[in-house]
The first five atom37 places (N, CA, C, CB, O) and aatype in JSON, in Angstrom:
{
  "aatype": [5, 19, 5, 10, 10, 6, 15, 7, 7, 3, 15, 19, 6, 0, 7, 7, 15, 10, 16, 10, 15, 4, 16, 16, 15, 7, 18, 16, 3, 1, 3, 18, 4, 10, 0, 17, 13, 1, 5, 15, 14, 7, 11, 6, 1, 6, 7, 9, 0, 0, 10, 8, 0, 7, 0, 7, 14, 0, 13, 18, 0, 3, 15, 19, 11, 7, 1, 13, 16, 9, 15, 1, 3, 15, 0, 6, 2, 16, 12, 13, 10, 1, 12, 2, 16, 10, 0, 14, 6, 3, 16, 7, 1, 18, 13, 4, 0, 16, 11, 19, 0, 10, 0, 4, 17, 7, 3, 3, 17, 13, 3, 1, 14, 11, 18, 16, 15, 17, 7, 1, 7, 16, 5, 19, 16, 19, 15, 15],
  "atom_mask": [
    [1, 1, 1, 1, 1],
    [1, 1, 1, 1, 1],
    [1, 1, 1, 1, 1],
    [1, 1, 1, 1, 1],
    [1, 1, 1, 1, 1],
    [1, 1, 1, 1, 1],
    [1, 1, 1, 1, 1],
    [1, 1, 1, 0, 1],
    [1, 1, 1, 0, 1],
    [1, 1, 1, 1, 1],
    [1, 1, 1, 1, 1],
    [1, 1, 1, 1, 1],
    [1, 1, 1, 1, 1],
    [1, 1, 1, 1, 1],
    [1, 1, 1, 0, 1],
    [1, 1, 1, 0, 1],
    [1, 1, 1, 1, 1],
    [1, 1, 1, 1, 1],
    [1, 1, 1, 1, 1],
    [1, 1, 1, 1, 1],
    [1, 1, 1, 1, 1],
    [1, 1, 1, 1, 1],
    [1, 1, 1, 1, 1],
    [1, 1, 1, 1, 1],
    [1, 1, 1, 1, 1],
    [1, 1, 1, 0, 1],
    [1, 1, 1, 1, 1],
    [1, 1, 1, 1, 1],
    [1, 1, 1, 1, 1],
    [1, 1, 1, 1, 1],
    [1, 1, 1, 1, 1],
    [1, 1, 1, 1, 1],
    [1, 1, 1, 1, 1],
    [1, 1, 1, 1, 1],
    [1, 1, 1, 1, 1],
    [1, 1, 1, 1, 1],
    [1, 1, 1, 1, 1],
    [1, 1, 1, 1, 1],
    [1, 1, 1, 1, 1],
    [1, 1, 1, 1, 1],
    [1, 1, 1, 1, 1],
    [1, 1, 1, 0, 1],
    [1, 1, 1, 1, 1],
    [1, 1, 1, 1, 1],
    [1, 1, 1, 1, 1],
    [1, 1, 1, 1, 1],
    [1, 1, 1, 0, 1],
    [1, 1, 1, 1, 1],
    [1, 1, 1, 1, 1],
    [1, 1, 1, 1, 1],
    [1, 1, 1, 1, 1],
    [1, 1, 1, 1, 1],
    [1, 1, 1, 1, 1],
    [1, 1, 1, 0, 1],
    [1, 1, 1, 1, 1],
    [1, 1, 1, 0, 1],
    [1, 1, 1, 1, 1],
    [1, 1, 1, 1, 1],
    [1, 1, 1, 1, 1],
    [1, 1, 1, 1, 1],
    [1, 1, 1, 1, 1],
    [1, 1, 1, 1, 1],
    [1, 1, 1, 1, 1],
    [1, 1, 1, 1, 1],
    [1, 1, 1, 1, 1],
    [1, 1, 1, 0, 1],
    [1, 1, 1, 1, 1],
    [1, 1, 1, 1, 1],
    [1, 1, 1, 1, 1],
    [1, 1, 1, 1, 1],
    [1, 1, 1, 1, 1],
    [1, 1, 1, 1, 1],
    [1, 1, 1, 1, 1],
    [1, 1, 1, 1, 1],
    [1, 1, 1, 1, 1],
    [1, 1, 1, 1, 1],
    [1, 1, 1, 1, 1],
    [1, 1, 1, 1, 1],
    [1, 1, 1, 1, 1],
    [1, 1, 1, 1, 1],
    [1, 1, 1, 1, 1],
    [1, 1, 1, 1, 1],
    [1, 1, 1, 1, 1],
    [1, 1, 1, 1, 1],
    [1, 1, 1, 1, 1],
    [1, 1, 1, 1, 1],
    [1, 1, 1, 1, 1],
    [1, 1, 1, 1, 1],
    [1, 1, 1, 1, 1],
    [1, 1, 1, 1, 1],
    [1, 1, 1, 1, 1],
    [1, 1, 1, 0, 1],
    [1, 1, 1, 1, 1],
    [1, 1, 1, 1, 1],
    [1, 1, 1, 1, 1],
    [1, 1, 1, 1, 1],
    [1, 1, 1, 1, 1],
    [1, 1, 1, 1, 1],
    [1, 1, 1, 1, 1],
    [1, 1, 1, 1, 1],
    [1, 1, 1, 1, 1],
    [1, 1, 1, 1, 1],
    [1, 1, 1, 1, 1],
    [1, 1, 1, 1, 1],
    [1, 1, 1, 1, 1],
    [1, 1, 1, 0, 1],
    [1, 1, 1, 1, 1],
    [1, 1, 1, 1, 1],
    [1, 1, 1, 1, 1],
    [1, 1, 1, 1, 1],
    [1, 1, 1, 1, 1],
    [1, 1, 1, 1, 1],
    [1, 1, 1, 1, 1],
    [1, 1, 1, 1, 1],
    [1, 1, 1, 1, 1],
    [1, 1, 1, 1, 1],
    [1, 1, 1, 1, 1],
    [1, 1, 1, 1, 1],
    [1, 1, 1, 0, 1],
    [1, 1, 1, 1, 1],
    [1, 1, 1, 0, 1],
    [1, 1, 1, 1, 1],
    [1, 1, 1, 1, 1],
    [1, 1, 1, 1, 1],
    [1, 1, 1, 1, 1],
    [1, 1, 1, 1, 1],
    [1, 1, 1, 1, 1],
    [1, 1, 1, 1, 1]
  ],
  "atom_positions": [
    [[93.96, 2.5, 178.82], [95.36, 2.21, 179.04], [95.5, 0.88, 179.78], [96.05, 3.34, 179.84], [94.88, 0.66, 180.82]],
    [[96.32, 0.01, 179.21], [96.53, -1.3, 179.81], [97.48, -1.18, 180.99], [97.07, -2.29, 178.77], [98.51, -0.52, 180.9]],
    [[97.11, -1.82, 182.08], [97.98, -1.87, 183.24], [98.05, -3.29, 183.76], [97.48, -0.91, 184.35], [97.08, -4.03, 183.71]],
    [[99.23, -3.65, 184.24], [99.46, -4.98, 184.78], [100.01, -4.83, 186.19], [100.42, -5.8, 183.89], [100.86, -3.97, 186.44]],
    [[99.53, -5.64, 187.09], [99.98, -5.56, 188.48], [100.29, -6.96, 188.98], [98.91, -4.88, 189.37], [99.41, -7.82, 189.09]],
    [[101.56, -7.17, 189.3], [101.99, -8.46, 189.84], [101.95, -8.43, 191.37], [103.4, -8.81, 189.34], [102.08, -7.38, 191.99]],
    [[101.79, -9.6, 191.94], [101.87, -9.75, 193.39], [102.22, -11.18, 193.71], [100.54, -9.34, 194.07], [102.16, -12.06, 192.85]],
    [[102.59, -11.41, 194.96], [102.84, -12.76, 195.43], [104.3, -13.12, 195.64], [0.0, 0.0, 0.0], [104.6, -14.2, 196.16]],
    [[105.21, -12.24, 195.26], [106.61, -12.54, 195.47], [106.96, -12.59, 196.94], [0.0, 0.0, 0.0], [106.34, -11.91, 197.77]],
    [[107.97, -13.4, 197.27], [108.35, -13.56, 198.67], [109.72, -14.23, 198.73], [107.28, -14.39, 199.46], [110.3, -14.58, 197.7]],
    [[110.21, -14.4, 199.94], [111.44, -15.15, 200.17], [111.06, -16.51, 200.73], [112.4, -14.4, 201.13], [110.32, -16.59, 201.72]],
    [[111.55, -17.56, 200.11], [111.24, -18.92, 200.54], [112.5, -19.76, 200.54], [110.16, -19.55, 199.63], [113.52, -19.38, 199.96]],
    [[112.42, -20.9, 201.19], [113.54, -21.84, 201.17], [113.41, -22.76, 199.96], [113.6, -22.65, 202.48], [112.32, -22.96, 199.42]],
    [[114.52, -23.31, 199.57], [114.52, -24.26, 198.46], [113.54, -25.39, 198.74], [115.94, -24.82, 198.22], [113.45, -25.88, 199.86]],
    [[112.82, -25.78, 197.71], [111.81, -26.82, 197.85], [110.42, -26.28, 198.13], [0.0, 0.0, 0.0], [109.44, -27.02, 198.08]],
    [[110.35, -25.0, 198.44], [109.07, -24.38, 198.75], [108.27, -24.01, 197.51], [0.0, 0.0, 0.0], [108.69, -24.27, 196.38]],
    [[107.12, -23.4, 197.75], [106.21, -23.04, 196.67], [105.72, -21.61, 196.85], [105.0, -24.01, 196.62], [105.66, -21.08, 197.96]],
    [[105.39, -21.0, 195.73], [104.78, -19.68, 195.72], [103.8, -19.61, 194.57], [105.84, -18.56, 195.6], [103.93, -20.32, 193.57]],
    [[102.81, -18.74, 194.72], [101.91, -18.45, 193.61], [101.93, -16.95, 193.33], [100.47, -18.94, 193.92], [101.61, -16.14, 194.2]],
    [[102.32, -16.6, 192.13], [102.31, -15.2, 191.7], [101.0, -14.91, 190.97], [103.52, -14.89, 190.79], [100.42, -15.78, 190.32]],
    [[100.56, -13.67, 191.09], [99.35, -13.23, 190.4], [99.67, -12.03, 189.52], [98.23, -12.88, 191.41], [100.53, -11.22, 189.85]],
    [[98.97, -11.94, 188.42], [99.08, -10.78, 187.54], [97.66, -10.37, 187.17], [99.94, -11.1, 186.25], [96.95, -11.1, 186.48]],
    [[97.27, -9.21, 187.63], [95.93, -8.69, 187.32], [96.04, -7.64, 186.23], [95.26, -8.11, 188.58], [96.84, -6.7, 186.33]],
    [[95.24, -7.8, 185.2], [95.28, -6.87, 184.08], [94.06, -5.95, 184.11], [95.35, -7.63, 182.74], [92.99, -6.33, 184.6]],
    [[94.22, -4.76, 183.59], [93.11, -3.83, 183.43], [93.32, -3.05, 182.15], [92.99, -2.87, 184.65], [94.45, -2.88, 181.69]],
    [[92.23, -2.58, 181.59], [92.32, -1.78, 180.38], [92.02, -2.53, 179.11], [0.0, 0.0, 0.0], [91.88, -1.93, 178.04]],
    [[91.91, -3.85, 179.19], [91.54, -4.62, 178.01], [90.02, -4.7, 177.92], [92.17, -6.04, 178.06], [89.33, -4.89, 178.92]],
    [[89.51, -4.57, 176.7], [88.07, -4.68, 176.48], [87.68, -6.08, 176.0], [87.6, -3.64, 175.47], [86.5, -6.4, 175.92]],
    [[88.67, -6.89, 175.69], [88.38, -8.27, 175.32], [89.52, -9.14, 175.84], [88.22, -8.43, 173.76], [90.37, -8.66, 176.59]],
    [[89.54, -10.4, 175.47], [90.56, -11.33, 175.97], [91.52, -11.76, 174.86], [89.89, -12.57, 176.58], [92.11, -12.84, 174.93]],
    [[91.69, -10.92, 173.86], [92.58, -11.25, 172.76], [94.01, -10.79, 173.05], [92.08, -10.61, 171.46], [94.55, -9.93, 172.36]],
    [[94.59, -11.37, 174.07], [95.98, -11.06, 174.36], [96.66, -12.28, 174.96], [96.09, -9.86, 175.3], [96.04, -13.12, 175.61]],
    [[97.93, -12.33, 174.7], [98.8, -13.38, 175.24], [99.53, -12.77, 176.44], [99.82, -13.91, 174.14], [100.07, -11.67, 176.35]],
    [[99.53, -13.48, 177.54], [100.22, -13.02, 178.74], [101.36, -13.97, 179.05], [99.24, -12.92, 179.94], [101.19, -15.19, 179.02]],
    [[102.49, -13.42, 179.33], [103.66, -14.22, 179.67], [104.3, -13.74, 180.96], [104.68, -14.19, 178.54], [104.22, -12.57, 181.32]],
    [[104.91, -14.66, 181.64], [105.75, -14.34, 182.8], [107.21, -14.38, 182.35], [105.49, -15.34, 183.99], [107.64, -15.32, 181.68]],
    [[107.94, -13.36, 182.73], [109.36, -13.28, 182.47], [110.1, -13.2, 183.8], [109.7, -12.06, 181.56], [109.57, -12.71, 184.8]],
    [[111.31, -13.67, 183.79], [112.12, -13.65, 185.01], [113.45, -12.95, 184.7], [112.36, -15.1, 185.56], [114.1, -13.23, 183.69]],
    [[113.82, -12.07, 185.58], [115.14, -11.41, 185.49], [115.94, -11.83, 186.7], [115.01, -9.84, 185.4], [115.69, -11.37, 187.82]],
    [[116.91, -12.7, 186.47], [117.77, -13.15, 187.55], [119.03, -12.3, 187.57], [118.13, -14.65, 187.39], [119.41, -11.73, 186.55]],
    [[119.69, -12.21, 188.73], [120.9, -11.39, 188.83], [121.94, -11.78, 187.78], [121.51, -11.51, 190.22], [122.32, -12.94, 187.67]],
    [[122.37, -10.8, 187.01], [123.41, -11.03, 186.02], [122.94, -11.71, 184.75], [0.0, 0.0, 0.0], [123.76, -12.07, 183.9]],
    [[121.65, -11.89, 184.61], [121.13, -12.59, 183.42], [120.11, -11.72, 182.69], [120.5, -13.94, 183.81], [119.55, -10.77, 183.25]],
    [[119.89, -12.06, 181.45], [118.87, -11.36, 180.68], [117.48, -11.82, 181.14], [119.06, -11.61, 179.16], [117.3, -12.91, 181.68]],
    [[116.52, -10.96, 180.89], [115.15, -11.31, 181.21], [114.7, -12.44, 180.27], [114.21, -10.07, 181.09], [114.82, -12.32, 179.05]],
    [[114.19, -13.51, 180.84], [113.83, -14.67, 180.04], [112.36, -15.03, 180.23], [114.71, -15.85, 180.4], [111.78, -14.83, 181.3]],
    [[111.78, -15.56, 179.18], [110.4, -16.01, 179.25], [110.29, -17.3, 180.05], [0.0, 0.0, 0.0], [111.09, -18.22, 179.87]],
    [[109.31, -17.36, 180.94], [109.12, -18.52, 181.8], [107.89, -19.31, 181.38], [108.99, -18.09, 183.24], [107.95, -20.54, 181.28]],
    [[106.78, -18.62, 181.14], [105.53, -19.3, 180.8], [104.61, -18.31, 180.11], [104.85, -19.91, 182.06], [104.74, -17.09, 180.29]],
    [[103.68, -18.82, 179.33], [102.72, -17.96, 178.64], [101.39, -18.68, 178.49], [103.27, -17.54, 177.26], [101.33, -19.91, 178.4]],
    [[100.34, -17.87, 178.45], [98.99, -18.41, 178.29], [98.12, -17.31, 177.7], [98.4, -18.92, 179.66], [98.24, -16.14, 178.07]],
    [[97.26, -17.69, 176.77], [96.36, -16.71, 176.19], [95.22, -16.43, 177.17], [95.82, -17.2, 174.84], [94.77, -17.33, 177.88]],
    [[94.75, -15.2, 177.19], [93.69, -14.83, 178.13], [92.36, -15.48, 177.79], [93.53, -13.33, 178.16], [91.51, -15.66, 178.67]],
    [[92.19, -15.83, 176.52], [90.92, -16.43, 176.12], [90.92, -17.94, 176.17], [0.0, 0.0, 0.0], [90.11, -18.54, 176.88]],
    [[91.8, -18.53, 175.43], [91.84, -20.0, 175.35], [93.18, -20.41, 174.77], [90.65, -20.55, 174.49], [93.95, -19.58, 174.29]],
    [[93.45, -21.7, 174.83], [94.66, -22.2, 174.22], [95.59, -22.82, 175.22], [0.0, 0.0, 0.0], [95.38, -22.73, 176.43]],
    [[96.63, -23.46, 174.72], [97.55, -24.19, 175.59], [98.52, -23.26, 176.3], [98.31, -25.23, 174.8], [98.7, -22.1, 175.91]],
    [[99.15, -23.78, 177.33], [100.2, -23.06, 178.04], [101.55, -23.44, 177.45], [100.15, -23.35, 179.56], [101.73, -24.54, 176.91]],
    [[102.49, -22.53, 177.57], [103.86, -22.77, 177.12], [104.81, -22.5, 178.28], [104.21, -21.86, 175.89], [104.58, -21.62, 179.1]],
    [[105.89, -23.28, 178.33], [106.83, -23.16, 179.43], [108.27, -23.24, 178.92], [106.58, -24.26, 180.46], [108.57, -23.89, 177.92]],
    [[109.14, -22.55, 179.64], [110.56, -22.73, 179.41], [110.97, -24.09, 179.96], [111.38, -21.6, 180.06], [110.38, -24.58, 180.93]],
    [[111.96, -24.69, 179.35], [112.42, -26.01, 179.79], [112.84, -26.0, 181.26], [113.59, -26.49, 178.91], [112.69, -26.99, 181.97]],
    [[113.37, -24.87, 181.71], [113.9, -24.79, 183.08], [112.81, -24.89, 184.14], [114.66, -23.51, 183.25], [113.11, -25.17, 185.31]],
    [[111.56, -24.66, 183.76], [110.49, -24.68, 184.76], [109.42, -25.71, 184.46], [109.85, -23.32, 184.86], [108.49, -25.9, 185.24]],
    [[109.55, -26.37, 183.32], [108.53, -27.34, 182.92], [108.4, -28.44, 183.98], [108.88, -27.97, 181.54], [109.41, -28.99, 184.43]],
    [[107.19, -28.74, 184.37], [106.96, -29.75, 185.39], [106.94, -29.2, 186.81], [0.0, 0.0, 0.0], [106.48, -29.88, 187.73]],
    [[107.43, -27.98, 186.99], [107.44, -27.37, 188.34], [106.5, -26.17, 188.42], [108.86, -26.94, 188.72], [105.89, -25.93, 189.46]],
    [[106.38, -25.42, 187.34], [105.55, -24.22, 187.32], [104.3, -24.48, 186.5], [106.33, -23.01, 186.74], [104.31, -25.24, 185.53]],
    [[103.21, -23.83, 186.91], [101.94, -23.94, 186.18], [101.33, -22.56, 186.04], [100.96, -24.9, 186.91], [101.14, -21.84, 187.02]],
    [[101.02, -22.2, 184.82], [100.34, -20.93, 184.56], [98.86, -21.21, 184.35], [100.94, -20.19, 183.31], [98.49, -22.19, 183.71]],
    [[98.01, -20.35, 184.9], [96.58, -20.55, 184.78], [95.88, -19.2, 184.73], [96.04, -21.41, 185.95], [96.49, -18.16, 184.99]],
    [[94.61, -19.23, 184.39], [93.86, -17.98, 184.24], [92.58, -18.02, 185.07], [93.52, -17.72, 182.75], [92.0, -19.08, 185.29]],
    [[92.17, -16.84, 185.51], [90.83, -16.64, 186.07], [90.24, -15.5, 185.25], [90.86, -16.31, 187.65], [90.4, -14.32, 185.59]],
    [[89.55, -15.85, 184.19], [89.08, -14.85, 183.25], [88.11, -13.86, 183.89], [88.42, -15.51, 182.06], [88.1, -12.68, 183.55]],
    [[87.31, -14.35, 184.82], [86.33, -13.48, 185.45], [87.01, -12.36, 186.23], [85.41, -14.29, 186.38], [86.45, -11.27, 186.37]],
    [[88.2, -12.63, 186.74], [88.92, -11.65, 187.56], [90.04, -10.98, 186.79], [89.48, -12.32, 188.81], [90.81, -10.2, 187.35]],
    [[90.15, -11.29, 185.49], [91.24, -10.73, 184.67], [92.6, -10.96, 185.32], [91.02, -9.22, 184.44], [93.45, -10.07, 185.35]],
    [[92.78, -12.13, 185.84], [94.0, -12.44, 186.57], [94.6, -13.74, 186.05], [93.72, -12.54, 188.07], [93.9, -14.7, 185.75]],
    [[95.91, -13.74, 185.97], [96.63, -14.96, 185.63], [97.55, -15.28, 186.8], [97.44, -14.82, 184.29], [98.02, -14.39, 187.51]],
    [[97.79, -16.56, 186.98], [98.58, -17.04, 188.1], [99.78, -17.82, 187.59], [97.73, -17.9, 189.03], [99.76, -18.41, 186.51]],
    [[100.82, -17.81, 188.39], [101.97, -18.67, 188.14], [102.24, -19.42, 189.43], [103.23, -17.85, 187.65], [102.77, -18.86, 190.39]],
    [[101.88, -20.69, 189.44], [102.14, -21.53, 190.59], [103.53, -22.12, 190.43], [101.06, -22.63, 190.73], [103.82, -22.77, 189.43]],
    [[104.38, -21.91, 191.42], [105.76, -22.34, 191.34], [106.03, -23.33, 192.46], [106.73, -21.14, 191.43], [105.96, -22.98, 193.64]],
    [[106.32, -24.56, 192.1], [106.63, -25.6, 193.06], [108.1, -26.0, 192.98], [105.74, -26.83, 192.83], [108.78, -25.71, 192.0]],
    [[108.56, -26.65, 194.02], [109.92, -27.15, 194.09], [110.91, -26.06, 193.69], [110.09, -28.38, 193.17], [111.76, -26.25, 192.82]],
    [[110.78, -24.93, 194.31], [111.63, -23.8, 193.98], [113.08, -24.07, 194.34], [111.15, -22.55, 194.7], [113.38, -24.74, 195.33]],
    [[113.97, -23.54, 193.52], [115.42, -23.71, 193.71], [116.08, -22.33, 193.71], [116.03, -24.63, 192.58], [115.49, -21.37, 193.2]],
    [[117.28, -22.21, 194.27], [117.95, -20.91, 194.3], [118.06, -20.25, 192.92], [119.33, -21.07, 194.88], [118.03, -19.02, 192.82]],
    [[118.19, -21.05, 191.88], [118.3, -20.47, 190.53], [116.99, -19.88, 190.04], [118.77, -21.51, 189.56], [116.97, -19.24, 188.99]],
    [[115.9, -20.08, 190.78], [114.63, -19.43, 190.43], [114.55, -18.01, 191.0], [113.46, -20.26, 190.95], [113.59, -17.29, 190.74]],
    [[115.55, -17.63, 191.77], [115.58, -16.28, 192.32], [115.61, -15.24, 191.22], [116.78, -16.1, 193.23], [116.34, -15.37, 190.24]],
    [[114.81, -14.21, 191.39], [114.79, -13.13, 190.41], [113.54, -12.29, 190.55], [0.0, 0.0, 0.0], [112.68, -12.54, 191.4]],
    [[113.47, -11.3, 189.7], [112.26, -10.47, 189.66], [111.38, -10.99, 188.54], [112.62, -8.95, 189.46], [111.82, -11.16, 187.4]],
    [[110.14, -11.24, 188.87], [109.19, -11.83, 187.93], [108.25, -10.75, 187.42], [108.4, -12.99, 188.59], [107.63, -10.02, 188.19]],
    [[108.17, -10.67, 186.11], [107.33, -9.69, 185.44], [106.26, -10.39, 184.62], [108.19, -8.77, 184.54], [106.51, -11.44, 184.02]],
    [[105.06, -9.82, 184.6], [104.1, -10.28, 183.62], [104.04, -9.24, 182.5], [102.7, -10.5, 184.27], [104.24, -8.05, 182.71]],
    [[103.76, -9.72, 181.32], [103.74, -8.88, 180.14], [102.66, -9.39, 179.19], [105.11, -8.86, 179.45], [102.33, -10.57, 179.19]],
    [[102.12, -8.48, 178.4], [101.07, -8.87, 177.47], [101.32, -8.3, 176.08], [99.71, -8.42, 177.98], [102.0, -7.29, 175.91]],
    [[100.76, -8.98, 175.11], [100.75, -8.49, 173.74], [99.41, -8.86, 173.13], [101.93, -9.07, 172.9], [98.88, -9.93, 173.39]],
    [[98.88, -7.98, 172.32], [97.62, -8.26, 171.66], [97.84, -9.37, 170.64], [97.04, -6.98, 170.97], [98.7, -9.26, 169.77]],
    [[97.07, -10.43, 170.75], [97.24, -11.57, 169.86], [96.02, -12.47, 169.98], [98.54, -12.35, 170.19], [95.39, -12.54, 171.03]],
    [[95.71, -13.15, 168.89], [94.6, -14.1, 168.93], [95.01, -15.41, 169.61], [94.1, -14.38, 167.52], [94.16, -16.21, 169.99]],
    [[96.31, -15.6, 169.75], [96.81, -16.81, 170.4], [98.24, -16.57, 170.85], [96.72, -18.04, 169.45], [98.93, -15.68, 170.34]],
    [[98.69, -17.38, 171.8], [100.11, -17.47, 172.1], [100.65, -18.58, 171.2], [100.39, -17.76, 173.65], [100.0, -19.61, 171.04]],
    [[101.81, -18.38, 170.62], [102.36, -19.36, 169.7], [103.64, -19.95, 170.26], [102.63, -18.74, 168.33], [104.41, -19.29, 170.95]],
    [[103.84, -21.22, 169.95], [104.98, -21.92, 170.48], [106.32, -21.39, 170.02], [0.0, 0.0, 0.0], [107.33, -21.58, 170.71]],
    [[106.36, -20.72, 168.88], [107.64, -20.3, 168.35], [108.02, -18.88, 168.71], [107.64, -20.44, 166.88], [109.11, -18.42, 168.35]],
    [[107.14, -18.15, 169.42], [107.53, -16.79, 169.77], [106.96, -16.27, 171.09], [107.13, -15.87, 168.69], [107.07, -15.08, 171.37]],
    [[106.36, -17.14, 171.9], [105.76, -16.65, 173.14], [106.82, -16.05, 174.06], [105.02, -17.79, 173.85], [106.49, -15.23, 174.92]],
    [[108.06, -16.43, 173.9], [109.14, -16.0, 174.77], [109.9, -14.8, 174.22], [110.08, -17.15, 174.98], [110.88, -14.35, 174.81]],
    [[109.42, -14.27, 173.08], [110.13, -13.18, 172.4], [109.8, -11.86, 173.1], [109.72, -13.11, 170.88], [108.76, -11.26, 172.86]],
    [[110.69, -11.44, 173.96], [110.44, -10.29, 174.84], [110.06, -9.01, 174.11], [111.66, -10.03, 175.67], [109.12, -8.35, 174.55]],
    [[110.73, -8.62, 173.02], [110.38, -7.35, 172.36], [108.96, -7.28, 171.83], [111.33, -7.09, 171.24], [108.45, -6.19, 171.56]],
    [[108.31, -8.42, 171.67], [106.96, -8.41, 171.1], [105.89, -8.05, 172.13], [106.64, -9.76, 170.49], [104.74, -7.8, 171.79]],
    [[106.29, -8.02, 173.38], [105.32, -7.69, 174.43], [105.3, -6.18, 174.64], [105.67, -8.42, 175.76], [106.35, -5.55, 174.79]],
    [[104.11, -5.62, 174.65], [103.97, -4.17, 174.65], [103.6, -3.58, 175.99], [102.96, -3.78, 173.65], [103.77, -2.38, 176.2]],
    [[103.09, -4.39, 176.89], [102.72, -3.89, 178.21], [103.41, -4.73, 179.27], [101.17, -3.91, 178.41], [103.48, -5.96, 179.16]],
    [[103.92, -4.06, 180.29], [104.68, -4.75, 181.33], [104.25, -4.25, 182.71], [106.2, -4.53, 181.13], [103.91, -3.08, 182.89]],
    [[104.28, -5.17, 183.66], [104.13, -4.78, 185.04], [105.48, -4.38, 185.62], [0.0, 0.0, 0.0], [106.5, -4.42, 184.93]],
    [[105.47, -4.0, 186.88], [106.71, -3.58, 187.53], [107.47, -4.74, 188.15], [106.42, -2.55, 188.59], [108.63, -4.58, 188.55]],
    [[106.85, -5.88, 188.23], [107.53, -7.05, 188.74], [107.31, -7.29, 190.22], [0.0, 0.0, 0.0], [106.89, -6.41, 190.97]],
    [[107.6, -8.53, 190.61], [107.53, -8.93, 192.0], [108.73, -9.83, 192.28], [106.17, -9.67, 192.32], [109.07, -10.69, 191.47]],
    [[109.37, -9.63, 193.42], [110.64, -10.29, 193.71], [110.42, -11.66, 194.36], [111.49, -9.42, 194.63], [109.64, -11.81, 195.29]],
    [[111.14, -12.64, 193.84], [111.16, -13.99, 194.41], [112.6, -14.3, 194.79], [110.59, -15.05, 193.41], [113.5, -14.22, 193.96]],
    [[112.81, -14.67, 196.03], [114.14, -15.04, 196.51], [114.06, -16.42, 197.12], [114.68, -14.0, 197.53], [113.27, -16.66, 198.04]],
    [[114.88, -17.34, 196.61], [114.9, -18.71, 197.09], [116.26, -18.97, 197.73], [114.61, -19.72, 195.94], [117.29, -18.84, 197.07]],
    [[116.25, -19.32, 198.98], [117.5, -19.58, 199.7], [117.74, -21.08, 199.81], [117.47, -18.93, 201.1], [116.81, -21.88, 199.89]],
    [[119.01, -21.43, 199.81], [119.37, -22.86, 199.86], [119.45, -23.35, 201.29], [120.7, -23.11, 199.15], [119.73, -24.52, 201.53]]
  ]
}
């Protein structure tokens, strides 16, 4: 059974930084795409970034490009989301999600229904 566990959420001031972690278990190989989604108050859950567990490029939403970086530590089955220059609009609950795939693709990495496993999320609050 696949399980995902997020950590690292906190309350920070605007301009600050945080690093979120997502540790996966239950996979026997690295053929899955992992994405971070954000649910902000009053908004739909949106894709923020994605990276394949094995290899391949990272993908980002325009709203975080240049500020957020997704990375992997394959040995620890963990993916990270480094968030710099945080703004109040980055406030929300951050979820990691995975789907079995040979690659993350640019045209659907953000497609929420395609992800089959989800963590419970970690809260990020950015104050102005």
